[in-house]
mmCIF file of the C-alpha atoms, coordinates in Angstrom:
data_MODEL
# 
_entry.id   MODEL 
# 
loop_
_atom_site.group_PDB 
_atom_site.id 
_atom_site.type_symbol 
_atom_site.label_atom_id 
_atom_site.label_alt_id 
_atom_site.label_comp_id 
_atom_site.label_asym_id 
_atom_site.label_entity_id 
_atom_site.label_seq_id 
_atom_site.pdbx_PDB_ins_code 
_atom_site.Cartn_x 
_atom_site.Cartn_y 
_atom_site.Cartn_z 
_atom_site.occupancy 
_atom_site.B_iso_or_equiv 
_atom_site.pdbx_formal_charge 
_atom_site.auth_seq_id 
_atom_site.auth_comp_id 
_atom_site.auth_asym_id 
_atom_site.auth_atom_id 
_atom_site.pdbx_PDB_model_num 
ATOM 1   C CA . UNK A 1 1   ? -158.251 300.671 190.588 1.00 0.00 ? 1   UNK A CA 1 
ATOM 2   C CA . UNK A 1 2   ? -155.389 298.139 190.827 1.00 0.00 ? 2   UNK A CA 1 
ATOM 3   C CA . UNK A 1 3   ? -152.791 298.930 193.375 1.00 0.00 ? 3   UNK A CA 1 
ATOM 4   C CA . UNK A 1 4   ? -149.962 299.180 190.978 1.00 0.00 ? 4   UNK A CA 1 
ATOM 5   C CA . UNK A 1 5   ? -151.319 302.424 189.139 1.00 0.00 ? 5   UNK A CA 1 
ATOM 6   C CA . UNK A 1 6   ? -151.766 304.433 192.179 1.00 0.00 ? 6   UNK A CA 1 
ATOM 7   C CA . UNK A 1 7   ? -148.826 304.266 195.570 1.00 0.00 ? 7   UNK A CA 1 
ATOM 8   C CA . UNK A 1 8   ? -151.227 305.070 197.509 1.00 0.00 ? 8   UNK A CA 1 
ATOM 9   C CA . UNK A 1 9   ? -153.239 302.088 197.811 1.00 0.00 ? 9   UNK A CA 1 
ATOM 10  C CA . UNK A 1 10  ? -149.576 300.674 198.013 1.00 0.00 ? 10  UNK A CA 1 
ATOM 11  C CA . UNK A 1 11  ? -149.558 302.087 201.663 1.00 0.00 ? 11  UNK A CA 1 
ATOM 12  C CA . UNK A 1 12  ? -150.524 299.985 204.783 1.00 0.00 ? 12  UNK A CA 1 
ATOM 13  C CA . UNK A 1 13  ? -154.384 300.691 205.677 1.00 0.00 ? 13  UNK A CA 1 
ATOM 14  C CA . UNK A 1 14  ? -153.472 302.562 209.044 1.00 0.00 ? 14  UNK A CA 1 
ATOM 15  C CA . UNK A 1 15  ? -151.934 305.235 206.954 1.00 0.00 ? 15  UNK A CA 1 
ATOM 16  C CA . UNK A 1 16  ? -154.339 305.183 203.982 1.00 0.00 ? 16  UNK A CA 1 
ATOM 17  C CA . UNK A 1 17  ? -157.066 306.331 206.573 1.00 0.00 ? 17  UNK A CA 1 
ATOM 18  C CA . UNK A 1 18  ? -154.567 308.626 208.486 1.00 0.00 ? 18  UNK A CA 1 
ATOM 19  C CA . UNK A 1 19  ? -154.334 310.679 205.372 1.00 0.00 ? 19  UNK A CA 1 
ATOM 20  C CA . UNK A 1 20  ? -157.578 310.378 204.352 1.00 0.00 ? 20  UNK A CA 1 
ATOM 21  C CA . UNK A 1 21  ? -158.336 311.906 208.258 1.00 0.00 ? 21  UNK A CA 1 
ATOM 22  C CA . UNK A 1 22  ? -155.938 314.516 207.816 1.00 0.00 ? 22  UNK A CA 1 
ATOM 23  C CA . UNK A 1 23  ? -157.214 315.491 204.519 1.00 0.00 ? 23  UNK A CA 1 
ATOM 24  C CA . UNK A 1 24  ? -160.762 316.063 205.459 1.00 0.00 ? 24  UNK A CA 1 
ATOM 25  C CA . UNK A 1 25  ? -160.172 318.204 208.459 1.00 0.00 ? 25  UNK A CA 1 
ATOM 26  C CA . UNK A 1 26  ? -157.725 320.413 206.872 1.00 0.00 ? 26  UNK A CA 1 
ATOM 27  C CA . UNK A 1 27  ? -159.522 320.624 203.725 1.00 0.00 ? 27  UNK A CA 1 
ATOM 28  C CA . UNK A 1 28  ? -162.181 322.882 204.496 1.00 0.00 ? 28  UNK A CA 1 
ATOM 29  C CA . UNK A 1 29  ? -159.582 325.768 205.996 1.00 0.00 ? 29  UNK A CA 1 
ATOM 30  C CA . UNK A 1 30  ? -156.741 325.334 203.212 1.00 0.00 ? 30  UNK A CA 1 
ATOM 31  C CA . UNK A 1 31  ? -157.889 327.587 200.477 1.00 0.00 ? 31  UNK A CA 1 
ATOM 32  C CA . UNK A 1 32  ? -158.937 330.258 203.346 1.00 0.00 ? 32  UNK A CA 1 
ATOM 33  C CA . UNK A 1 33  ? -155.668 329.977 204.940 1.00 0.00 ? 33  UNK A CA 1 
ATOM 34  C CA . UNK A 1 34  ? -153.985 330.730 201.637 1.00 0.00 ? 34  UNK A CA 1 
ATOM 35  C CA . UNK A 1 35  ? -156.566 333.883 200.780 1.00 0.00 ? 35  UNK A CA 1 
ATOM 36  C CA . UNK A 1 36  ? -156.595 335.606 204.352 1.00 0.00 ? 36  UNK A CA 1 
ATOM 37  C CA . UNK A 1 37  ? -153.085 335.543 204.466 1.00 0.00 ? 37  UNK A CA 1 
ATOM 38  C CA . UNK A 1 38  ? -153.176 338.698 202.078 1.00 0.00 ? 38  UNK A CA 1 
ATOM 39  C CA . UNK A 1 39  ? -154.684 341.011 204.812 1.00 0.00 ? 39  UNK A CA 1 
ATOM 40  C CA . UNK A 1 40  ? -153.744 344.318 205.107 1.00 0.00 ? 40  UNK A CA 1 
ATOM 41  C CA . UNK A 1 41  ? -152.449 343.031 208.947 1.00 0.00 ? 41  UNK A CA 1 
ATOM 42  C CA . UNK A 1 42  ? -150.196 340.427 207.566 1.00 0.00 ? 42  UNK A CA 1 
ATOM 43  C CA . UNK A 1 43  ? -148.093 341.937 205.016 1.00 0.00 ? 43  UNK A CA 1 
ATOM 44  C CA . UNK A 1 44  ? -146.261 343.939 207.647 1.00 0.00 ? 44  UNK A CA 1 
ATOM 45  C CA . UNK A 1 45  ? -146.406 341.434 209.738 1.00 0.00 ? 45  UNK A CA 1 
ATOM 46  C CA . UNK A 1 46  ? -144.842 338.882 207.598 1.00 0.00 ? 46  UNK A CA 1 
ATOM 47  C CA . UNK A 1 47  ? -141.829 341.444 206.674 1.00 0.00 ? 47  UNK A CA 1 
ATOM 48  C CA . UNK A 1 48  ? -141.360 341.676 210.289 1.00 0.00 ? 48  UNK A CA 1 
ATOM 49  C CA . UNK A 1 49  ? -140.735 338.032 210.721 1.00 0.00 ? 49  UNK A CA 1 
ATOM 50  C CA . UNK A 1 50  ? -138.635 337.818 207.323 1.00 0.00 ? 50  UNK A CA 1 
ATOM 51  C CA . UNK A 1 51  ? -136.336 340.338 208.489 1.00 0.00 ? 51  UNK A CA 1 
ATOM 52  C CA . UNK A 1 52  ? -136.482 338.996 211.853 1.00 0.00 ? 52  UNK A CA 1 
ATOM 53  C CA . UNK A 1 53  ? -135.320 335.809 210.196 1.00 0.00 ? 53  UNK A CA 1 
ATOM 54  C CA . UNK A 1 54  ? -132.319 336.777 207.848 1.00 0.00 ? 54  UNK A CA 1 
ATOM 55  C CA . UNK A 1 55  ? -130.684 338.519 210.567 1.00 0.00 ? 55  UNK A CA 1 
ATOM 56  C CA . UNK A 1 56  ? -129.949 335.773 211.849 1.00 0.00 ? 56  UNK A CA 1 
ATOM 57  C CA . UNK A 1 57  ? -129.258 333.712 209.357 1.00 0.00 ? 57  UNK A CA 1 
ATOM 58  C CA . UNK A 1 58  ? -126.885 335.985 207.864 1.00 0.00 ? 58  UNK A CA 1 
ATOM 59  C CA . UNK A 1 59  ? -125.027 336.379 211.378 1.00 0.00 ? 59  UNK A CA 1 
ATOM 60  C CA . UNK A 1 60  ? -124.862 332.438 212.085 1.00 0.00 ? 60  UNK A CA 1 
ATOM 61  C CA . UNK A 1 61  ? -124.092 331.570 208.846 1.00 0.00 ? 61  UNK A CA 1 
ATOM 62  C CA . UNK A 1 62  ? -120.609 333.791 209.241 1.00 0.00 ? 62  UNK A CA 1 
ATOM 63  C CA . UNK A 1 63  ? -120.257 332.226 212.153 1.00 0.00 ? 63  UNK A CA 1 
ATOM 64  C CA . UNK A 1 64  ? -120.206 328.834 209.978 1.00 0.00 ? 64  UNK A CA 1 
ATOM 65  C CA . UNK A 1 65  ? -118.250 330.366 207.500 1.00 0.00 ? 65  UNK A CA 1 
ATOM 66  C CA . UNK A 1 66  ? -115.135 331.258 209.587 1.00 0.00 ? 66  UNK A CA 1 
ATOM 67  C CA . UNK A 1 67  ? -115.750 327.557 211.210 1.00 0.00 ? 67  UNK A CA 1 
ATOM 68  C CA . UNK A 1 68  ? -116.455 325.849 208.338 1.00 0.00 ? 68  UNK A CA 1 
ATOM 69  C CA . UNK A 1 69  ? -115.462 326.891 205.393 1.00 0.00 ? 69  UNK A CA 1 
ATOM 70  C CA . UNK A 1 70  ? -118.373 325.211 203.202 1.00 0.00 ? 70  UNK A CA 1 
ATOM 71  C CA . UNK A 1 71  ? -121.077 327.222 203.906 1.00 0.00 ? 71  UNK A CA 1 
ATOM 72  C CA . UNK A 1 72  ? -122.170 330.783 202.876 1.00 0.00 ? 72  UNK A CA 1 
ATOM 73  C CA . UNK A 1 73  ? -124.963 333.367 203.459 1.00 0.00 ? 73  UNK A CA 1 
ATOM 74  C CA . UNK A 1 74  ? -126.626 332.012 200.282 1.00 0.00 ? 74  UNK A CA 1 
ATOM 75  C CA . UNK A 1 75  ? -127.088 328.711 201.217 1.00 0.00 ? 75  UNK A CA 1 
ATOM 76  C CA . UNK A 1 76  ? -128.132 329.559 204.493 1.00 0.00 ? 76  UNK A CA 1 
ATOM 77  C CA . UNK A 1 77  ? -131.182 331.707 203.353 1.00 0.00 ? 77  UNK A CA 1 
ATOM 78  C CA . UNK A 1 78  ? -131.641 328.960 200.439 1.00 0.00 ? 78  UNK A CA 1 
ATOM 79  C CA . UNK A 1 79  ? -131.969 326.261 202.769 1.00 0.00 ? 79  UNK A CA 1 
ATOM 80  C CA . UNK A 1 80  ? -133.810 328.342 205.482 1.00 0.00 ? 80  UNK A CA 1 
ATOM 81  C CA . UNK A 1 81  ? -136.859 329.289 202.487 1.00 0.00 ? 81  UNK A CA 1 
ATOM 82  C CA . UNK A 1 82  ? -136.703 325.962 200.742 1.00 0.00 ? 82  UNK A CA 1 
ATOM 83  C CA . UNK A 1 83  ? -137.965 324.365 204.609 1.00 0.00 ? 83  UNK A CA 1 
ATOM 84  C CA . UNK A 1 84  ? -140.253 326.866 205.411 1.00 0.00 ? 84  UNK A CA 1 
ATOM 85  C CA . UNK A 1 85  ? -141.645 326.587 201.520 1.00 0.00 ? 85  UNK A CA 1 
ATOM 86  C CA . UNK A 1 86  ? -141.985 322.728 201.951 1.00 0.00 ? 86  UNK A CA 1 
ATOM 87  C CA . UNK A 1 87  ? -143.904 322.928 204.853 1.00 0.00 ? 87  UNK A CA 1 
ATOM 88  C CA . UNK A 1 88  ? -146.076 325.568 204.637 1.00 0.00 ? 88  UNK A CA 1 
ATOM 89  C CA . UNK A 1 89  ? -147.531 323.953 201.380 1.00 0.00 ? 89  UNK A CA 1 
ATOM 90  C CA . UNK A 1 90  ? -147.885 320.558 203.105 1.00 0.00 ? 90  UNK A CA 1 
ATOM 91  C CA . UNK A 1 91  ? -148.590 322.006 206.338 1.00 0.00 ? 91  UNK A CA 1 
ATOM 92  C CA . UNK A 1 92  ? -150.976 324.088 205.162 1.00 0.00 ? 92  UNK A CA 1 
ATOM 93  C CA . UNK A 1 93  ? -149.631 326.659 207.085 1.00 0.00 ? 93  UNK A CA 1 
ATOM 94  C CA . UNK A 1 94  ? -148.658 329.545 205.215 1.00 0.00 ? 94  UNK A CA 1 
ATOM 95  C CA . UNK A 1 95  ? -147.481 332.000 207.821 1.00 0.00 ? 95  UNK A CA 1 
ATOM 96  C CA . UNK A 1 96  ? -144.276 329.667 208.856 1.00 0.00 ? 96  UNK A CA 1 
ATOM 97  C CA . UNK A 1 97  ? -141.712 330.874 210.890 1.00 0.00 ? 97  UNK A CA 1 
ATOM 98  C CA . UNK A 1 98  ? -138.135 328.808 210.132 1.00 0.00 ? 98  UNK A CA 1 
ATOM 99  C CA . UNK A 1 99  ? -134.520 329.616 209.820 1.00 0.00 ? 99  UNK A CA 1 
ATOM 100 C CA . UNK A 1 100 ? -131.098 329.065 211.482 1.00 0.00 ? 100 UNK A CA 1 
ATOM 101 C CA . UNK A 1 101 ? -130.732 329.402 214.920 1.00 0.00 ? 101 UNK A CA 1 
ATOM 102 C CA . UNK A 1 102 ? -127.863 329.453 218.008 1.00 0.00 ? 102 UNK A CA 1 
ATOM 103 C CA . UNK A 1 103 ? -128.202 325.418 218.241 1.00 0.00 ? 103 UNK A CA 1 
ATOM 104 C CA . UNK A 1 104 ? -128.025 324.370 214.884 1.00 0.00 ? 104 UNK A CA 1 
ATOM 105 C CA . UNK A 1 105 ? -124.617 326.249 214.497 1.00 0.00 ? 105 UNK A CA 1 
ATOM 106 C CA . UNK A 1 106 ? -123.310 324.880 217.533 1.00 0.00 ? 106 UNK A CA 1 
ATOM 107 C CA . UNK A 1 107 ? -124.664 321.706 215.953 1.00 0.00 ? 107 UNK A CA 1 
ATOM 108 C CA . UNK A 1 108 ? -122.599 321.946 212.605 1.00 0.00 ? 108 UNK A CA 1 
ATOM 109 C CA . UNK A 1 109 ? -119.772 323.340 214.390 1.00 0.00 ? 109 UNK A CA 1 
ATOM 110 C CA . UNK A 1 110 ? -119.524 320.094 216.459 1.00 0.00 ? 110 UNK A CA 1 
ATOM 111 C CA . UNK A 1 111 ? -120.049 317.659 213.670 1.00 0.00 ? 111 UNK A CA 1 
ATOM 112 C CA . UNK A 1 112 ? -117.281 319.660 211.806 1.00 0.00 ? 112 UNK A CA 1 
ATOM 113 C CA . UNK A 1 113 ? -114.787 319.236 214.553 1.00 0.00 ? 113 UNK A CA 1 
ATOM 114 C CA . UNK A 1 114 ? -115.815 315.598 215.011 1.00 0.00 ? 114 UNK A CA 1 
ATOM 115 C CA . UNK A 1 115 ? -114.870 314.837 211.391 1.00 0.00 ? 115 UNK A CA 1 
ATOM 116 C CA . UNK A 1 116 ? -111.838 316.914 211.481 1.00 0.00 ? 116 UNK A CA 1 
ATOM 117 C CA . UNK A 1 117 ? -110.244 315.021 214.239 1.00 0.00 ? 117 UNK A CA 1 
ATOM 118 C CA . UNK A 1 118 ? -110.807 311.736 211.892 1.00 0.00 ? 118 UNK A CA 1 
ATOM 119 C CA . UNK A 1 119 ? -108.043 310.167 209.989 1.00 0.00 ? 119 UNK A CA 1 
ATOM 120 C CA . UNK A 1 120 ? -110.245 309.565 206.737 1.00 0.00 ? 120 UNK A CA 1 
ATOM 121 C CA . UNK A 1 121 ? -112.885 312.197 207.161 1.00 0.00 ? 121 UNK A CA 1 
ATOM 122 C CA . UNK A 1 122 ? -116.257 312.079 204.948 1.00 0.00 ? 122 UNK A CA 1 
ATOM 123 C CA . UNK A 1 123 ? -117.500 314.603 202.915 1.00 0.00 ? 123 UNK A CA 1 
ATOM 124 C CA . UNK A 1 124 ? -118.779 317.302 205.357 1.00 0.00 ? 124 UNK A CA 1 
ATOM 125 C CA . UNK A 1 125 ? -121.898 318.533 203.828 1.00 0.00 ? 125 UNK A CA 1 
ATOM 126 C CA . UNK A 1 126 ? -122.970 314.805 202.737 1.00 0.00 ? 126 UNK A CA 1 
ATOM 127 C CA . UNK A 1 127 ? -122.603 313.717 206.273 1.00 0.00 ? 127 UNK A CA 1 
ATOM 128 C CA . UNK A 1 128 ? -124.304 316.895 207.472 1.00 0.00 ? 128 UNK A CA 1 
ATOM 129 C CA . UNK A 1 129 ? -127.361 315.959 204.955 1.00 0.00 ? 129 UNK A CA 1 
ATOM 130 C CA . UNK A 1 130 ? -127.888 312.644 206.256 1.00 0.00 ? 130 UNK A CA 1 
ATOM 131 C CA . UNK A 1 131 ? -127.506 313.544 209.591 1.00 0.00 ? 131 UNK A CA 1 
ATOM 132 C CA . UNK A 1 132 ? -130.227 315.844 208.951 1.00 0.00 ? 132 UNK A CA 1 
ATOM 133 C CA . UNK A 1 133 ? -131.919 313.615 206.782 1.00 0.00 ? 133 UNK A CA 1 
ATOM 134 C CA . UNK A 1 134 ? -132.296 311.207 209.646 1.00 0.00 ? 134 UNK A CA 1 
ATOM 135 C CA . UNK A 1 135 ? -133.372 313.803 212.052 1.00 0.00 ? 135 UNK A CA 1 
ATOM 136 C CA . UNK A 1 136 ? -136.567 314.594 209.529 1.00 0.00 ? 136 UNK A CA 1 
ATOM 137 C CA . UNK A 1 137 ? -137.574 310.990 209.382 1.00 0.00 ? 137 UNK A CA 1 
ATOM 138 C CA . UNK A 1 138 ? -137.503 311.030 213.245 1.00 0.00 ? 138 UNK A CA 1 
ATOM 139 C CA . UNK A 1 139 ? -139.775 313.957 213.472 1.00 0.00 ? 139 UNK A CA 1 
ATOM 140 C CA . UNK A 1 140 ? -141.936 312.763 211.112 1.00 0.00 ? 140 UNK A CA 1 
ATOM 141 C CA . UNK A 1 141 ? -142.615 309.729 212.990 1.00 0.00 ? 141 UNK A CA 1 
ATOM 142 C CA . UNK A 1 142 ? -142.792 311.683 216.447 1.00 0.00 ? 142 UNK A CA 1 
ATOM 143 C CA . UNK A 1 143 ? -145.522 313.624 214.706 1.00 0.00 ? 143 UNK A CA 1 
ATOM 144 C CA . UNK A 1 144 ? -147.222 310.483 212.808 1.00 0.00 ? 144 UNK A CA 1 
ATOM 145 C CA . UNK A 1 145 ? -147.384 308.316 215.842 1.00 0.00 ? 145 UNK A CA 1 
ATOM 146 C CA . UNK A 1 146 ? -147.781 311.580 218.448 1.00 0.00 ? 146 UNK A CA 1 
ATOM 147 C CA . UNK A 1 147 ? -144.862 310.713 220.473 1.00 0.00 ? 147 UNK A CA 1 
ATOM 148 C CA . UNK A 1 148 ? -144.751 314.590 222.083 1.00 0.00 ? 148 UNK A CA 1 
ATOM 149 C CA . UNK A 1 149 ? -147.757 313.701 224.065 1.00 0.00 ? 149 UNK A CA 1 
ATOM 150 C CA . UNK A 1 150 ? -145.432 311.151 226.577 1.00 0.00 ? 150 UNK A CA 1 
ATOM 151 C CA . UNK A 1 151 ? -144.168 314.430 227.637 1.00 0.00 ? 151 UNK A CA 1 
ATOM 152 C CA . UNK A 1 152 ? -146.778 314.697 229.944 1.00 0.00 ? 152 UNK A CA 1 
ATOM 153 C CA . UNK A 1 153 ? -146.008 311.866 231.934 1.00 0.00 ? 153 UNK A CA 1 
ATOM 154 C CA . UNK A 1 154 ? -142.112 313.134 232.297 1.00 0.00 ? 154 UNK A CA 1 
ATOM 155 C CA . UNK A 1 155 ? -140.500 316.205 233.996 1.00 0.00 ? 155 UNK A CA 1 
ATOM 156 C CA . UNK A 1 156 ? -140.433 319.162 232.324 1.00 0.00 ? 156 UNK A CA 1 
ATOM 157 C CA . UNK A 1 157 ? -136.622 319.068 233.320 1.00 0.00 ? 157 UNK A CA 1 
ATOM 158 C CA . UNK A 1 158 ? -135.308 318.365 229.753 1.00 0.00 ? 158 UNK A CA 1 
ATOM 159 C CA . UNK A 1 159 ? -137.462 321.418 228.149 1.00 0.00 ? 159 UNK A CA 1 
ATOM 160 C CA . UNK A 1 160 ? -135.482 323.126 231.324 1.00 0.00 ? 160 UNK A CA 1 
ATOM 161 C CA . UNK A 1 161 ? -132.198 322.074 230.433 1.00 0.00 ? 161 UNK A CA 1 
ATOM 162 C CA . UNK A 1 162 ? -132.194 322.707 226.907 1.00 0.00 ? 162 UNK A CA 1 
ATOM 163 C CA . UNK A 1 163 ? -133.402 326.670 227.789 1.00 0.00 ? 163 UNK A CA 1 
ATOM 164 C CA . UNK A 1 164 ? -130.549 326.840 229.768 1.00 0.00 ? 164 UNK A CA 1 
ATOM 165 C CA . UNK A 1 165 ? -128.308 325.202 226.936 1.00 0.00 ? 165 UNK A CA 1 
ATOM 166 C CA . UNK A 1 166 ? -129.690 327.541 224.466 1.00 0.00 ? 166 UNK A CA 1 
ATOM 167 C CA . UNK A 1 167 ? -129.142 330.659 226.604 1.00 0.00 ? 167 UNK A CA 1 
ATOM 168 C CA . UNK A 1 168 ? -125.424 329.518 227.217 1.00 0.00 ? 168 UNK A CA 1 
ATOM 169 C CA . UNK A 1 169 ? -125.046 329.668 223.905 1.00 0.00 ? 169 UNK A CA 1 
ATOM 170 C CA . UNK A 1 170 ? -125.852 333.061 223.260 1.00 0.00 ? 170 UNK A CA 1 
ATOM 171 C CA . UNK A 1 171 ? -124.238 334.175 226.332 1.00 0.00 ? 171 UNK A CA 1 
ATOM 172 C CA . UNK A 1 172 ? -121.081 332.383 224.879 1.00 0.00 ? 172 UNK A CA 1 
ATOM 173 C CA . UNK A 1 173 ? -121.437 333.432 221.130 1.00 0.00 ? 173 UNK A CA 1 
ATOM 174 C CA . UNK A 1 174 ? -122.156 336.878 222.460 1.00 0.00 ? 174 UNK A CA 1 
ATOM 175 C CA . UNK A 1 175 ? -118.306 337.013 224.550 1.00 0.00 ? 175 UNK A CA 1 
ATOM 176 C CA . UNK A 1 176 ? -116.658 335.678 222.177 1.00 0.00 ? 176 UNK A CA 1 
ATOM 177 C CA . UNK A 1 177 ? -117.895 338.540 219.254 1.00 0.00 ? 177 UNK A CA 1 
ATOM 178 C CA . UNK A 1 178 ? -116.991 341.061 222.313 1.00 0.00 ? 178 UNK A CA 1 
ATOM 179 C CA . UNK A 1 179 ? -113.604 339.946 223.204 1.00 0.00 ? 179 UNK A CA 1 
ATOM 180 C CA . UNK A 1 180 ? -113.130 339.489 219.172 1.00 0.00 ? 180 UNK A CA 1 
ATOM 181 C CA . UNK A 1 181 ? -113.877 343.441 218.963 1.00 0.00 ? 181 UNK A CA 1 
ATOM 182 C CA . UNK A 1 182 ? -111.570 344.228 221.546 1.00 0.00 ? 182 UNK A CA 1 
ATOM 183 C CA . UNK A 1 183 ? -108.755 342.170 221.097 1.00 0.00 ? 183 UNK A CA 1 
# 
């Protein structure tokens, strides 16, 4: 077959045999994964985790609405389904566990302030999707070329830090919706 018909013999050979790789070990567990998710231990089990999951979506993404002004509750839950969707069809994984958490707010809220302090601001959301956009192609190549596996030779001091960042978050979020209530 001529390589103009099909993109795929378009790709460099390295990644031609990648897929192919990936393909045949996965292939033989997709269809299973798919049917033994309807078990009778993972229904409740997956409304567990949804509701686990809007919670907080719903929470953080008032917490972007007072901040920011462009998003809503709709979006958030939109957003958070469309990613878990996309990957647990080319994942294969269909019991995925995304949505919003303490970071990526504080994420978005710092972006926003960044571009508010600018004389000619861009678009929020259009910078925001890039800026996530860019952050996908990363992982994708940290995954593709198994860049996690240099963590080994490091110190586990950055996995450290960012625990502690994450937990000063919360702490933080958490007085400032108690002081709110009180004040």
């Amino acid at each position: 077959m001529p390589s103009h018909e099909n993109p795929f013999y378009e790709l460099p050979s390295w990644q031609r045999k990648m897929f192919v790789l990936f393909r045949s070990l996965r292939a033989p567990w997709y269809i299973s994964d798919w049917k033994d998710a309807w078990q009778y231990r993972v229904i409740p089990a997956t409304v567990l985790i949804f509701c686990t999951n809007v919670f907080p979506g719903i929470a953080f993404s008032l917490d972007l609405i007072e901040t920011t002004a462009q998003y809503d509750v709709a979006k958030v839950l939109l957003s958070s389904f469309m990613a878990a969707f996309i990957f647990s069809i080319f994942g294969a994984q269909p019991l995925t566990i995304a949505g919003i958490t303490g970071p990526i707010t504080v994420f978005n809220k710092i972006i926003f302030d960044i571009l508010k302090g600018q004389n000619d601001p861009p678009d929020y959301l259009h910078f925001v999707g890039w800026v996530y956009l860019w952050a996908a192609m990363i992982h994708w190549m940290t995954a593709i070329f198994g860049w996690c596996s240099f963590l080994k030779y490091m110190t586990l001091f950055s996995c450290d830090t960012y625990g502690f960042y994450v937990s000063w978050i919360y702490l933080d979020y958490g007085i400032q919706v108690a002081t709110r209530q009180f004040i």
